[in-house]
């Protein structure tokens, strides 16, 4: 006989499974309406996802590196955080990209391309299907090495505190 484990945070749509693992790729979709919303790509469902399989959901650490690059390296054209320089060169060759830049910094490879929307979509699709996106652990290592991590850590801590407060409020509202 299976024993049911009481984990209230799993009843919240979009929470990571396991809840406390920032690198988790599984996500809670507790209601049938949540599953349907996910499959139909409804904004109200997708906007609540805190994680997901890396080929389909960009990790918040990757997004933070993109912001970091915009702020510190003044990148204002499409950029992709790639797993290696070899993968970046592979993309450049496959799509015959001109006027590109490959930046290697603290173990993170960024491919910067001209602002061509169709090309950007094709590259994103290619990255999705080949899996050559940098991992969340690579991204975390990069952020730990940068001075700006203090700001990042502060935001992360504030989010964690908000999440804990929300969880406690949820527990208090339950009929026990």
Short mmCIF file of N, CA and C in Angstrom, two decimals, residues 11 26 37 64 76 80 88 94 137 157 167:
data_model
loop_
_atom_site.label_atom_id
_atom_site.label_comp_id
_atom_site.label_asym_id
_atom_site.label_seq_id
_atom_site.Cartn_x
_atom_site.Cartn_y
_atom_site.Cartn_z
N UNK A 11 0.77 21.41 -3.92
CA UNK A 11 -0.56 21.75 -4.42
C UNK A 11 -0.58 23.12 -5.08
N UNK A 26 11.42 19.29 -12.50
CA UNK A 26 10.02 18.88 -12.41
C UNK A 26 9.22 20.01 -11.77
N UNK A 37 -3.72 23.98 -19.11
CA UNK A 37 -3.14 25.30 -19.31
C UNK A 37 -1.70 25.23 -19.78
N UNK A 64 19.42 35.74 -15.63
CA UNK A 64 20.26 36.69 -14.89
C UNK A 64 21.57 36.96 -15.64
N UNK A 76 23.23 44.56 -26.88
CA UNK A 76 21.85 44.96 -27.15
C UNK A 76 21.26 44.27 -28.37
N UNK A 80 22.84 34.29 -26.79
CA UNK A 80 22.48 32.94 -26.36
C UNK A 80 23.58 32.44 -25.44
N UNK A 88 28.91 26.88 -29.88
CA UNK A 88 28.67 28.20 -30.47
C UNK A 88 29.18 28.25 -31.90
N UNK A 94 26.40 26.33 -38.94
CA UNK A 94 25.12 25.79 -39.42
C UNK A 94 24.24 26.87 -40.04
N UNK A 137 23.55 24.83 -13.32
CA UNK A 137 24.71 24.75 -12.42
C UNK A 137 25.89 25.55 -12.97
N UNK A 157 17.45 35.87 -1.91
CA UNK A 157 17.07 35.75 -0.51
C UNK A 157 15.69 36.37 -0.28
N UNK A 167 4.09 30.34 1.86
CA UNK A 167 3.86 28.97 2.27
C UNK A 167 3.27 28.92 3.67
#
